[in-house]
PDB file of C-alpha atoms and ligand atoms in Angstrom:
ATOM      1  CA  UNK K   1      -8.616 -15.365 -16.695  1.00  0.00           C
ATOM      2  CA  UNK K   2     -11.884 -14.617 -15.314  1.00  0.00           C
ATOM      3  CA  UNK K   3     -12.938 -10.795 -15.073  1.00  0.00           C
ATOM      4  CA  UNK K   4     -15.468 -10.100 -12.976  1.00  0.00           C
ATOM      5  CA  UNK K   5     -17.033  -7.221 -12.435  1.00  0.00           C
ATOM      6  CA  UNK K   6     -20.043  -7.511  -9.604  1.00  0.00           C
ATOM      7  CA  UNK K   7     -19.775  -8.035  -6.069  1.00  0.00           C
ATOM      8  CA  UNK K   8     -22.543 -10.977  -6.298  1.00  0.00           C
ATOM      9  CA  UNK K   9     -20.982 -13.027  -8.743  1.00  0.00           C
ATOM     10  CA  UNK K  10     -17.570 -12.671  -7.104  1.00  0.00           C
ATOM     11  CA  UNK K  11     -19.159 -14.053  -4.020  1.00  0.00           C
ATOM     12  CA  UNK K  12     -20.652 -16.642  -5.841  1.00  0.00           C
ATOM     13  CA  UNK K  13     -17.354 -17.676  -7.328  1.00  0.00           C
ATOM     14  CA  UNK K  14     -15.446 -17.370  -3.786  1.00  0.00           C
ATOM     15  CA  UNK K  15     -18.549 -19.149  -2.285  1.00  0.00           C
ATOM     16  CA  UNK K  16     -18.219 -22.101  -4.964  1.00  0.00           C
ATOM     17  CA  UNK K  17     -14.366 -22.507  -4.624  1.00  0.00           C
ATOM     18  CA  UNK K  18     -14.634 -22.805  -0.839  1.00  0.00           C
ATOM     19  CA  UNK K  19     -17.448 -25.576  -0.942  1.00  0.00           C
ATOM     20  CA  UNK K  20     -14.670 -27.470  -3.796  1.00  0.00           C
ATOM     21  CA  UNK K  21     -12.371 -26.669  -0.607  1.00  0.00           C
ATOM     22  CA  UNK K  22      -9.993 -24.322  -2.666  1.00  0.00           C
ATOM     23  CA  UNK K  23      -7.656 -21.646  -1.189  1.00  0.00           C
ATOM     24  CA  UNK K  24      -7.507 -18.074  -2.449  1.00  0.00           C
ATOM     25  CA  UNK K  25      -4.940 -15.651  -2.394  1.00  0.00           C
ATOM     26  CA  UNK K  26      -6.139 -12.042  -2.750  1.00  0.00           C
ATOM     27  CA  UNK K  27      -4.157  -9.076  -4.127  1.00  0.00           C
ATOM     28  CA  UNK K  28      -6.178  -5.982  -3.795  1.00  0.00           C
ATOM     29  CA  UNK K  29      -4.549  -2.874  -5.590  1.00  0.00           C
ATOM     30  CA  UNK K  30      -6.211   0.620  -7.523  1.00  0.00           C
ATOM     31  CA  UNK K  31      -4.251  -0.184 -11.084  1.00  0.00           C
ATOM     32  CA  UNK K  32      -2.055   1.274 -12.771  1.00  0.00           C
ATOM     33  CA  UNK K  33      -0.316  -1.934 -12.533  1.00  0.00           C
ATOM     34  CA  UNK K  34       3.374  -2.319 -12.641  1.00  0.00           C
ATOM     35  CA  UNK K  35       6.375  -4.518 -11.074  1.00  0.00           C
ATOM     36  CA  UNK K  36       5.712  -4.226  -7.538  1.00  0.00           C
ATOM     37  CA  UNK K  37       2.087  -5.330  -7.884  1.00  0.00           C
ATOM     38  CA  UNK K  38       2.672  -8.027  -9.866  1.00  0.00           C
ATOM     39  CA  UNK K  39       5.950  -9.718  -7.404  1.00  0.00           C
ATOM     40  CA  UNK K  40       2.888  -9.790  -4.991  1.00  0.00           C
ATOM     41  CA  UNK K  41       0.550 -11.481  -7.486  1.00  0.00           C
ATOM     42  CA  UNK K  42       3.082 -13.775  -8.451  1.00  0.00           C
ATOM     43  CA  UNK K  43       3.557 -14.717  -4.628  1.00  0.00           C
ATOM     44  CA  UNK K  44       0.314 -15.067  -4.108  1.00  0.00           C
ATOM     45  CA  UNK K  45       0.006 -17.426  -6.928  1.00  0.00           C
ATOM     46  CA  UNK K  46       2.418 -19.489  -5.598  1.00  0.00           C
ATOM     47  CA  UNK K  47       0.212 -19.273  -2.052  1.00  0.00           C
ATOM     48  CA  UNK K  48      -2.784 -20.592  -2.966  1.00  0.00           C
ATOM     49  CA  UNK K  49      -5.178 -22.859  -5.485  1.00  0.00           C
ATOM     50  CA  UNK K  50      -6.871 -19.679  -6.984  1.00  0.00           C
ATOM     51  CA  UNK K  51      -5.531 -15.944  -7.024  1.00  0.00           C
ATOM     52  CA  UNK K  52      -7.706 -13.292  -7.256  1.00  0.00           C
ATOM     53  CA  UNK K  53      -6.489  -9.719  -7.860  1.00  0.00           C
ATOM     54  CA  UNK K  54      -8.412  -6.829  -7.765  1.00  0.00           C
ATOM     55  CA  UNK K  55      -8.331  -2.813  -8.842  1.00  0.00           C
ATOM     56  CA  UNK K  56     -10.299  -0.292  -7.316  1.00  0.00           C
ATOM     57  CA  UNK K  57      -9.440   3.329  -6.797  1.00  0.00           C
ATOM     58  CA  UNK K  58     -11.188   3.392  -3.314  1.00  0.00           C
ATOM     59  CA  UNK K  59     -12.485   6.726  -3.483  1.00  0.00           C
ATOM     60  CA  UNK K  60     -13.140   6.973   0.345  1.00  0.00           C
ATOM     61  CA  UNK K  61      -9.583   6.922   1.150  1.00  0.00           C
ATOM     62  CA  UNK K  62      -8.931   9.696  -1.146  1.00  0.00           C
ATOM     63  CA  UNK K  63      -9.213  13.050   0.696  1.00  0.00           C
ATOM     64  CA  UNK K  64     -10.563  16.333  -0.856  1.00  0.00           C
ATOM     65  CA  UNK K  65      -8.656  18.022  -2.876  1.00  0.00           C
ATOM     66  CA  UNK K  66      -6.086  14.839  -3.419  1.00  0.00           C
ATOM     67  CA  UNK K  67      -6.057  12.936  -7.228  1.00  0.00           C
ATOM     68  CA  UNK K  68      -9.051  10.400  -7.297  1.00  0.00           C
ATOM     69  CA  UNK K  69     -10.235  11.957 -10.079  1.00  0.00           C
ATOM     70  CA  UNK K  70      -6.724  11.976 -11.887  1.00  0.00           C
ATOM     71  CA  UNK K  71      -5.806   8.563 -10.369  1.00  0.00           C
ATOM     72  CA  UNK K  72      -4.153   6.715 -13.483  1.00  0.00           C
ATOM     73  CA  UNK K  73      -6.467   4.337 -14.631  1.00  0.00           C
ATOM     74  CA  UNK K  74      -5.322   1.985 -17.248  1.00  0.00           C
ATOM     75  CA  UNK K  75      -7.879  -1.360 -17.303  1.00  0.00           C
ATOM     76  CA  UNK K  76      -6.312  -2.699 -20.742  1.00  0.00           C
ATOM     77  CA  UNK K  77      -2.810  -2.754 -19.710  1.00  0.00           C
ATOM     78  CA  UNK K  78      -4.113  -4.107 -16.026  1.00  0.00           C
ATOM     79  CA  UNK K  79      -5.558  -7.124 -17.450  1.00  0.00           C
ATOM     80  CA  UNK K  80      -3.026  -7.950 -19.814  1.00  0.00           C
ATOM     81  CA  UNK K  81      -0.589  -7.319 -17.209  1.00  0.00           C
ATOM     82  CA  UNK K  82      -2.900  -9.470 -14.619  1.00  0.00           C
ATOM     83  CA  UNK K  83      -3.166 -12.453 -17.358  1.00  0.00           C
ATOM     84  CA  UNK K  84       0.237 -12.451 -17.902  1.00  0.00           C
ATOM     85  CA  UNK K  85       1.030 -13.148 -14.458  1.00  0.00           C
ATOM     86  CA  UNK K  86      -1.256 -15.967 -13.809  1.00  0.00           C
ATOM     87  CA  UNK K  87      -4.271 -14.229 -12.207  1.00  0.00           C
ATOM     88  CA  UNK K  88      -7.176 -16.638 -12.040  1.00  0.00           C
ATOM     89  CA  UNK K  89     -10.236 -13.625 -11.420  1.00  0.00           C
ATOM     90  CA  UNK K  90      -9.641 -10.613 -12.287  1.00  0.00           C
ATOM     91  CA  UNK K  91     -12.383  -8.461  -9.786  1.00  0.00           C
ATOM     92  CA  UNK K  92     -12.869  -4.595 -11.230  1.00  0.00           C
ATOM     93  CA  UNK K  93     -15.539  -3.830  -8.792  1.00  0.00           C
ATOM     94  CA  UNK K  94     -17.468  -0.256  -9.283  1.00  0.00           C
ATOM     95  CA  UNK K  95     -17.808   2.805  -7.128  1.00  0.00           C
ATOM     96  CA  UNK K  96     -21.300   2.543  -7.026  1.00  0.00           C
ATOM     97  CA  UNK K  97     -21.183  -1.653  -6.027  1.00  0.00           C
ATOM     98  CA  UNK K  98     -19.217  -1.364  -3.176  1.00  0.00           C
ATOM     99  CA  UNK K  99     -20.549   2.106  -1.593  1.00  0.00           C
ATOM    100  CA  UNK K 100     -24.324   1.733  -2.797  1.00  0.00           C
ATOM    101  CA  UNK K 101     -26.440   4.688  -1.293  1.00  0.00           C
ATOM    102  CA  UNK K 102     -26.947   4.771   1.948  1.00  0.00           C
ATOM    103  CA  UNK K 103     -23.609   3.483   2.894  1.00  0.00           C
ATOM    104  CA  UNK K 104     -22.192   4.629   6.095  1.00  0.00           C
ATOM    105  CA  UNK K 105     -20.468   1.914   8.095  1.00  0.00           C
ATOM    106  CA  UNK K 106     -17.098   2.102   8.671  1.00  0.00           C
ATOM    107  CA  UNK K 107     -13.587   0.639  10.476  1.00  0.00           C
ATOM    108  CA  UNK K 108     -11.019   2.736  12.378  1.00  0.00           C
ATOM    109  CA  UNK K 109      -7.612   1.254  13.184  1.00  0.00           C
ATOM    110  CA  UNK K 110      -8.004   4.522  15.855  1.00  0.00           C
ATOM    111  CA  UNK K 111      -4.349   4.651  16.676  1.00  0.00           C
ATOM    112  CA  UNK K 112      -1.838   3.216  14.021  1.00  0.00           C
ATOM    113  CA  UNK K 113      -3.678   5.631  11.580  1.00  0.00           C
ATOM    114  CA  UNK K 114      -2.709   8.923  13.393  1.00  0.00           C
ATOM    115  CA  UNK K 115       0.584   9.335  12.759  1.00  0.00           C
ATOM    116  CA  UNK K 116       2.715   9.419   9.440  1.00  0.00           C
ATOM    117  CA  UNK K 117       0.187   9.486   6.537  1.00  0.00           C
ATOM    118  CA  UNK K 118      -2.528   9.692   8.675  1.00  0.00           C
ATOM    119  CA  UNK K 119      -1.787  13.217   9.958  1.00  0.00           C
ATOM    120  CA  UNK K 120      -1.449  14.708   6.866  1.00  0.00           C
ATOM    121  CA  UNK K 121      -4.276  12.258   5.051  1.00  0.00           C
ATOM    122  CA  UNK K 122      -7.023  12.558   7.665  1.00  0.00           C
ATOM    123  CA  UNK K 123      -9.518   9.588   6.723  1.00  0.00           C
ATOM    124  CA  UNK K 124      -7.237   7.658   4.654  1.00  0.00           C
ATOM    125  CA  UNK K 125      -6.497   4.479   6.702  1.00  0.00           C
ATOM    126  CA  UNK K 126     -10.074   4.703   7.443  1.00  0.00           C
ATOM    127  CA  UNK K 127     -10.952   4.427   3.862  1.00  0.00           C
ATOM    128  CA  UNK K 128      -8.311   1.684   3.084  1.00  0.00           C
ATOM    129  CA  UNK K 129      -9.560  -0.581   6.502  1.00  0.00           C
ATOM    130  CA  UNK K 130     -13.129  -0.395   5.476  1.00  0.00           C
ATOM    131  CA  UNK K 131     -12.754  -1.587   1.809  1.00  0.00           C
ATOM    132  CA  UNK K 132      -9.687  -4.069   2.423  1.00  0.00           C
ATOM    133  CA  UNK K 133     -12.239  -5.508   5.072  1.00  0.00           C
ATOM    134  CA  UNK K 134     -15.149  -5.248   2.229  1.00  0.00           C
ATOM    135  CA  UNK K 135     -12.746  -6.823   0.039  1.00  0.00           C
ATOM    136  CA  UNK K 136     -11.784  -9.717   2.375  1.00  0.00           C
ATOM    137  CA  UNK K 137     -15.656 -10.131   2.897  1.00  0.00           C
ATOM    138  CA  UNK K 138     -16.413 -10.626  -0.821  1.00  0.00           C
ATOM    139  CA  UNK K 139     -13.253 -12.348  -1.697  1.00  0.00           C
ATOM    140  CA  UNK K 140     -13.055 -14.837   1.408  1.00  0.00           C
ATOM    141  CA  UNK K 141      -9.105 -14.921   1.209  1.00  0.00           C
ATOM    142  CA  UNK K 142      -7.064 -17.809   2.687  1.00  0.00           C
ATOM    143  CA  UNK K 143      -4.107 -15.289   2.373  1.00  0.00           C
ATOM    144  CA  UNK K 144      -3.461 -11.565   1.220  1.00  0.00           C
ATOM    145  CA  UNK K 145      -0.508  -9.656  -0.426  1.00  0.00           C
ATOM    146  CA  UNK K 146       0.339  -6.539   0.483  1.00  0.00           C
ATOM    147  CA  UNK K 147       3.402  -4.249  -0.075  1.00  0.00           C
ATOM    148  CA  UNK K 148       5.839  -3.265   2.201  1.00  0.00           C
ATOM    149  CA  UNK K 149       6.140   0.419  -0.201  1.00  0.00           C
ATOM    150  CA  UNK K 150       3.068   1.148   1.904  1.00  0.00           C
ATOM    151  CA  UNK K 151       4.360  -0.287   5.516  1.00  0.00           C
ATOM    152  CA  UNK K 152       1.625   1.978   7.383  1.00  0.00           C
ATOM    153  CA  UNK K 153      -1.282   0.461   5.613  1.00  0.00           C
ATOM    154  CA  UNK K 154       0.206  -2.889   6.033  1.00  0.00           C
ATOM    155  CA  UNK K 155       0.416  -2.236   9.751  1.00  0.00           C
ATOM    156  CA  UNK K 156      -3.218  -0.809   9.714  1.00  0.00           C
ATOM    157  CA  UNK K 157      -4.460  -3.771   7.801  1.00  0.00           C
ATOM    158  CA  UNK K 158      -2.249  -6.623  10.252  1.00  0.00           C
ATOM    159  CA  UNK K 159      -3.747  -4.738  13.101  1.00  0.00           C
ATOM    160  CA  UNK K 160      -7.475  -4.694  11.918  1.00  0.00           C
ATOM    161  CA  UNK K 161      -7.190  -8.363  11.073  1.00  0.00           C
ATOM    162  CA  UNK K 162      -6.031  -9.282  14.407  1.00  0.00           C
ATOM    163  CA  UNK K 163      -8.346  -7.399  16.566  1.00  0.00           C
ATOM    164  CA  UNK K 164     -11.492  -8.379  14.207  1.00  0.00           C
ATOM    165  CA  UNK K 165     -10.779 -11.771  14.387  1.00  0.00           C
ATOM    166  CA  UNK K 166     -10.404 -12.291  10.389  1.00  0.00           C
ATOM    167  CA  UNK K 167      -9.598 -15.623   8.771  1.00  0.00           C
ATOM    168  CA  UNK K 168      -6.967 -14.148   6.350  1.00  0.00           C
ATOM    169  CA  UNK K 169      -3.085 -14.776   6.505  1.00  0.00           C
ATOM    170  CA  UNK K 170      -1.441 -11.543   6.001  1.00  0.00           C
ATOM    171  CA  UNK K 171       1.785 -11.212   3.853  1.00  0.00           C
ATOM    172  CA  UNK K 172       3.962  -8.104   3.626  1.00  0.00           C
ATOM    173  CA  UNK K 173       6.492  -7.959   0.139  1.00  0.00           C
ATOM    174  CA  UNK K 174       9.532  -6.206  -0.068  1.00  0.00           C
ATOM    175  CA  UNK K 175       9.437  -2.820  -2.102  1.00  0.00           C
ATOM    176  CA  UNK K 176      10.357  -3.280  -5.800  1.00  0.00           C
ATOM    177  CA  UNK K 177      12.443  -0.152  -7.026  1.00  0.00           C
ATOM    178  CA  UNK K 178      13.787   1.166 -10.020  1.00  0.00           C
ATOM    179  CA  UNK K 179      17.249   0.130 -10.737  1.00  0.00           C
ATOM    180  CA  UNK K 180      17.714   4.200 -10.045  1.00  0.00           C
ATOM    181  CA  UNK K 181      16.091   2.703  -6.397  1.00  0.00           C
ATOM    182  CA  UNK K 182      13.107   5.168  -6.599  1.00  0.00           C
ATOM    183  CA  UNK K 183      10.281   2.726  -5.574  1.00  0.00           C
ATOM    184  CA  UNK K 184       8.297   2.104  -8.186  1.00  0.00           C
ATOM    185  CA  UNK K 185       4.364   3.763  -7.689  1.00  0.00           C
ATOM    186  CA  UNK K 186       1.728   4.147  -9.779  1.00  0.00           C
ATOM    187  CA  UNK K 187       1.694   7.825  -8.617  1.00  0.00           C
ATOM    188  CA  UNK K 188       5.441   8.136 -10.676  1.00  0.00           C
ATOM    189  CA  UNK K 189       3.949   8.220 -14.220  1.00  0.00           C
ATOM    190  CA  UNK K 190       2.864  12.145 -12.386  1.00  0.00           C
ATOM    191  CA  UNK K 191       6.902  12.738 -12.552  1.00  0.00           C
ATOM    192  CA  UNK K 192       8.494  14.078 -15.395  1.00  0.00           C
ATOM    193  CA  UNK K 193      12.185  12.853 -16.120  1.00  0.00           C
ATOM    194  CA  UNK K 194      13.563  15.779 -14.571  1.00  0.00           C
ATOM    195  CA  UNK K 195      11.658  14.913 -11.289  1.00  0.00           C
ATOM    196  CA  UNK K 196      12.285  11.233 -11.180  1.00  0.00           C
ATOM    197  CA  UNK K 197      15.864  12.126 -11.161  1.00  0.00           C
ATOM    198  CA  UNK K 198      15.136  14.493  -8.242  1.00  0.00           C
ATOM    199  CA  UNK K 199      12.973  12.096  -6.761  1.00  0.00           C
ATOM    200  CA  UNK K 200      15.776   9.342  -6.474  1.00  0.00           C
ATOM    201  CA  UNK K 201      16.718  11.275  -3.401  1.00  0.00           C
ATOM    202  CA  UNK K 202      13.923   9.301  -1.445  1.00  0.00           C
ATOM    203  CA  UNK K 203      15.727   6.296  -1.416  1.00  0.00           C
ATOM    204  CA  UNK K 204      19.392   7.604  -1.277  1.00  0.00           C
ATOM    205  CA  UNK K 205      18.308   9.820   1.539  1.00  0.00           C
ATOM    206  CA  UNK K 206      16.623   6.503   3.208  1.00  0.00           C
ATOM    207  CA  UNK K 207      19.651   4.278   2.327  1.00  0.00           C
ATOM    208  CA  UNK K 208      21.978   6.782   4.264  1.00  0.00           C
ATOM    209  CA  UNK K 209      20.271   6.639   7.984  1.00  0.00           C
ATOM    210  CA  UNK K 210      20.487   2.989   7.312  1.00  0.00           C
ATOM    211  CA  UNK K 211      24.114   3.056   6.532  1.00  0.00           C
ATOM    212  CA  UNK K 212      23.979   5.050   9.410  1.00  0.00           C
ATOM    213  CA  UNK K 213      22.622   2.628  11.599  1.00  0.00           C
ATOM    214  CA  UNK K 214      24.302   0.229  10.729  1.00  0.00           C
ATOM    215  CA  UNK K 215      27.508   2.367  11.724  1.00  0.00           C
ATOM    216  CA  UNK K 216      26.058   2.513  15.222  1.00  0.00           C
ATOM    217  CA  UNK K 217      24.285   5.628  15.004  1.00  0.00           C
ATOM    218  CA  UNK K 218      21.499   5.368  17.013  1.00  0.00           C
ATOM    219  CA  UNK K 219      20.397   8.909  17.953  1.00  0.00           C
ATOM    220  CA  UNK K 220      17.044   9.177  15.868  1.00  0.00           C
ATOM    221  CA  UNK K 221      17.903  12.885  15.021  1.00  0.00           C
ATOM    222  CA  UNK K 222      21.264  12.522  13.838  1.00  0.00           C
ATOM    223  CA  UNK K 223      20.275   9.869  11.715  1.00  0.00           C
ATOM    224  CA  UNK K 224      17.351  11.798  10.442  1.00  0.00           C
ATOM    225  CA  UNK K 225      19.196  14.912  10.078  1.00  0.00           C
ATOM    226  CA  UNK K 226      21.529  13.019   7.367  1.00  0.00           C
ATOM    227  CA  UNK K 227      18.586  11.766   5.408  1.00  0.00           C
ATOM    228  CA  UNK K 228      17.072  15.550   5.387  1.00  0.00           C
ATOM    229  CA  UNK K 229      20.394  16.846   4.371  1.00  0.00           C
ATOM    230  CA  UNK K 230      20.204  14.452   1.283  1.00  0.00           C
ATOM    231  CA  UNK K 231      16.429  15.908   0.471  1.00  0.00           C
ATOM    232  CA  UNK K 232      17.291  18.919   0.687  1.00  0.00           C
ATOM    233  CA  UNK K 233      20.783  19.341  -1.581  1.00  0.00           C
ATOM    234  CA  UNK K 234      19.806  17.377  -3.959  1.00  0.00           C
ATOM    235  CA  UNK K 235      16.142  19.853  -3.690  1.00  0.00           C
ATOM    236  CA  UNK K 236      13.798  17.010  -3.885  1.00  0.00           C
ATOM    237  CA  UNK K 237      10.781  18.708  -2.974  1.00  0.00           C
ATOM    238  CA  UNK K 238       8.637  19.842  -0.329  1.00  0.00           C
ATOM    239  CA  UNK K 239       8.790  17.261   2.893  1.00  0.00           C
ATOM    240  CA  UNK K 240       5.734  15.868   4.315  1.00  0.00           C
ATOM    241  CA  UNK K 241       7.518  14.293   6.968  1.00  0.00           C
ATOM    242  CA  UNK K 242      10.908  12.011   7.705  1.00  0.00           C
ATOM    243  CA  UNK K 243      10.746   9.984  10.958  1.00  0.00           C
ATOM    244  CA  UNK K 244      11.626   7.184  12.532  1.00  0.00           C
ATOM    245  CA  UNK K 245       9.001   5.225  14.522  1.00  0.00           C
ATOM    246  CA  UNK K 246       8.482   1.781  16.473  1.00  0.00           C
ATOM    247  CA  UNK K 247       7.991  -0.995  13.154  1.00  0.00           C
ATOM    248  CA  UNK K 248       5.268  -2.474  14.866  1.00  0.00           C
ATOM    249  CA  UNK K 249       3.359   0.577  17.046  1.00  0.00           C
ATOM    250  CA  UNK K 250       4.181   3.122  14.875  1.00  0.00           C
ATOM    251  CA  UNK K 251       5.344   5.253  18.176  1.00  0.00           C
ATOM    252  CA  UNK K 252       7.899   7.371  17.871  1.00  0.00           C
ATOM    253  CA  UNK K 253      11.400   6.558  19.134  1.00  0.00           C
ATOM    254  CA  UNK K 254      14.347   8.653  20.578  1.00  0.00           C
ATOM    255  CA  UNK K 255      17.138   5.760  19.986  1.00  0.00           C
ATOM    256  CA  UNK K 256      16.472   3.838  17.072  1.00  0.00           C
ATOM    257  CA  UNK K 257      16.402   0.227  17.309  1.00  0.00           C
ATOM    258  CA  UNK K 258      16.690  -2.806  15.119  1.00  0.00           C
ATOM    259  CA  UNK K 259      12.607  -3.048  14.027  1.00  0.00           C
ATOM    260  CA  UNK K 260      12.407   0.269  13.517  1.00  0.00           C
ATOM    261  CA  UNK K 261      11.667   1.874  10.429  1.00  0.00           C
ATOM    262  CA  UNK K 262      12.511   5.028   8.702  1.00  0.00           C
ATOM    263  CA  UNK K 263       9.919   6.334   6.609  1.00  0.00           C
ATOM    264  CA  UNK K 264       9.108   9.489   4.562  1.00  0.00           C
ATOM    265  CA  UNK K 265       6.441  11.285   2.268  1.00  0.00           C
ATOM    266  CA  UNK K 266       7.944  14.014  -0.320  1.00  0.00           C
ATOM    267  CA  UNK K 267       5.802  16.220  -2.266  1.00  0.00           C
ATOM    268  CA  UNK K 268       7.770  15.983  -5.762  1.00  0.00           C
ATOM    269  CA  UNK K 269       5.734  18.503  -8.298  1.00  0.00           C
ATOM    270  CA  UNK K 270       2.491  16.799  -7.954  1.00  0.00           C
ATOM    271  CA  UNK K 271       2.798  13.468  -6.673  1.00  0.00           C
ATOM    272  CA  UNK K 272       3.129  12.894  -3.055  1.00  0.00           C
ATOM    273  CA  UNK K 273       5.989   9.917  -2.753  1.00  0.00           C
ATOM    274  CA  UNK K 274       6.014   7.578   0.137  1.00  0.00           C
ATOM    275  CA  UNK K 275       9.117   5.419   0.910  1.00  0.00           C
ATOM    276  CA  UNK K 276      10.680   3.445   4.060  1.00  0.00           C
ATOM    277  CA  UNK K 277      13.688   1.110   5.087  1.00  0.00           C
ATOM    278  CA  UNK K 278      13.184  -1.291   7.484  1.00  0.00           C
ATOM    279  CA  UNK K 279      16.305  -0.921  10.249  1.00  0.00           C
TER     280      UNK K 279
HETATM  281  P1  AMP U 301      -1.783   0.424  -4.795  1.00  0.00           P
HETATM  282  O1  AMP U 301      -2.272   0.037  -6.150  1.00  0.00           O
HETATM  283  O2  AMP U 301      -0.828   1.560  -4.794  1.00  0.00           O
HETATM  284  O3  AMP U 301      -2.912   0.581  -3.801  1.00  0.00           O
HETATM  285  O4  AMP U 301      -0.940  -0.798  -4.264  1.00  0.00           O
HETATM  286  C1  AMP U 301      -1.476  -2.100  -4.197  1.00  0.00           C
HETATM  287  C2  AMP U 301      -0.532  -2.992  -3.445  1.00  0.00           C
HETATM  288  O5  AMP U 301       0.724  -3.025  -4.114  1.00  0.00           O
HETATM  289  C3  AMP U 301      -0.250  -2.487  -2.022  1.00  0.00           C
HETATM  290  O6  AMP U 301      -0.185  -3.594  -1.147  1.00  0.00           O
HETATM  291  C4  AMP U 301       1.082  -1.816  -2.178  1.00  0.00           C
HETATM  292  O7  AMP U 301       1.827  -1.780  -0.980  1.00  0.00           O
HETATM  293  C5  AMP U 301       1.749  -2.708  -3.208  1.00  0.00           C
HETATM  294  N1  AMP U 301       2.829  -1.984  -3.866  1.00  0.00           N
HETATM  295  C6  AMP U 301       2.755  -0.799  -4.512  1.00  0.00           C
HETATM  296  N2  AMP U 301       3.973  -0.405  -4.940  1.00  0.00           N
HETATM  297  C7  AMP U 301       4.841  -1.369  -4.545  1.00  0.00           C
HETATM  298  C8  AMP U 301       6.257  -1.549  -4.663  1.00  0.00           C
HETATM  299  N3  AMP U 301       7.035  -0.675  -5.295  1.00  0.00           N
HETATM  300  N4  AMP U 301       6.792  -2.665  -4.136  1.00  0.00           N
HETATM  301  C9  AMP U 301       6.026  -3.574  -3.487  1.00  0.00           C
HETATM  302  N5  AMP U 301       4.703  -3.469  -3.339  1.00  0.00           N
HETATM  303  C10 AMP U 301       4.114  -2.382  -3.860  1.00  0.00           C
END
């Protein structure tokens, strides 16, 4: 495995394995590695000639006040973990590399990042377009990996590549979860084991308004009045929000729908949890 550290010599390399007329697969991720990032490496080795993977704790999609200082970084375990799973370059770009001073350009998705995340992370999806499109720009992916844990990003990111124009296949994996079905985060090694039994109500509450749905239920605040019942008894922790919206628009929906998805963000001691099902 090649680790690379400087955005000119990953161009190079991208810029050499295009002239050989090699494909890349790109996972971009911030570390902390564990089973969910590495089903989409392992995808996107079976994707492409050469897969890059990178970490990065993007600190412009970080708001103030939220844990880019704490972020868990862990760049031993990464690359043994990246090696293991058949990552060709390893890219572990710096801060100061990919916003050099003076920086000040940036890309707005303007209306799939308002809602969800968005209202309660103002700036984030701008953060993540910006260096996902940095990323593609030094990387020159044939095709990307990205999770569906994180289904408003992967919307953000489908949407910016469409309506830029950018050469890049986008693929969306299915969430990897505990066998307790809390989906597995790098923000979960903030939980102690007290709150990852707490937090297990995520999923439970998630899996219900499916089962729900799947019953016929289609009134979107019955079947999100079940999920918040779940949060709530089994005291989970402080809800950011629980909704069901449009899978594609993000819009909000009266009658759920098959497409839609039911998402959440809890606030379990310090970590902020994200989850969805798909309906
Ligand atoms: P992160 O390091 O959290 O920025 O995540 C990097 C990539 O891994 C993103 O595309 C995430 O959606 C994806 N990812 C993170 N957790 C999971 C999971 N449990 N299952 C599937 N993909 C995941």
């Amino acid at each position: 495995m090649n680790v690379v550290k400087g955005v000119a010599e990953m161009k190079a390399l991208s810029r050499g394995l295009k002239r050989e007329g090699k494909t890349i697969a790109f996972v971009p991720t911030m570390g902390a590695l564990h089973e969910g990032h590495l089903t989409l490496m392992a995808e996107g080795k079976k994707r492409a000639d050469v897969l890059v993977a990178s970490v990065f704790v993007n600190p412009t999609q970080f708001g103030p006040g939220e844990d880019y200082k704490k972020y868990t970084r862990d760049t031993d375990g990464d690359l043994e973990k990246m090696s293991r799973t058949g990552v060709d370059i390893a890219f572990f770009p710096g801060p100061e590399e990919i916003y050099p001073p003076g920086f000040q350009t940036y890309v707005e998705v303007t209306e799939l990042e308002k809602p969800l995340c968005g209202a309660s992370r103002p700036g984030h999806f701008r953060g993540v377009a910006t260096v996902v499109l940095k990323l593609f720009n030094i990387v020159r992916p044939d095709v990307a990996l990205f999770g569906r844990k994180d289904y408003q990003q992967l919307q953000v990111i489908k949407r910016m590549v469409r309506d830029l124009d950018l050469d890049v296949e986008i693929v969306g994996m299915p969430i990897v979860r505990e066998a307790s079905g809390l989906a597995m985060s790098s923000r979960n090694a903030y939980l102690s084991e007290e709150q990852k039994t707490r937090a297990v109500a995520l999923s439970k509450a998630l899996g219900e308004i499916k089962r729900k749905f799947d019953g016929g239920e289609r009134k979107a605040s019955v079947l999100l009045e079940s999920g918040k019942r779940i949060l709530s008894d089994s005291s989970a922790g402080e809800i950011d929000y629980l909704e069901i919206r449009n899978g594609d628009t993000l819009e909000e929906v009266m009658l759920a729908s098959p497409g839609d998805v039911a998402a959440l963000a809890v606030k379990v001691g310090r970590a902020r949890l994200i989850d969805n099902i798909e309906l």
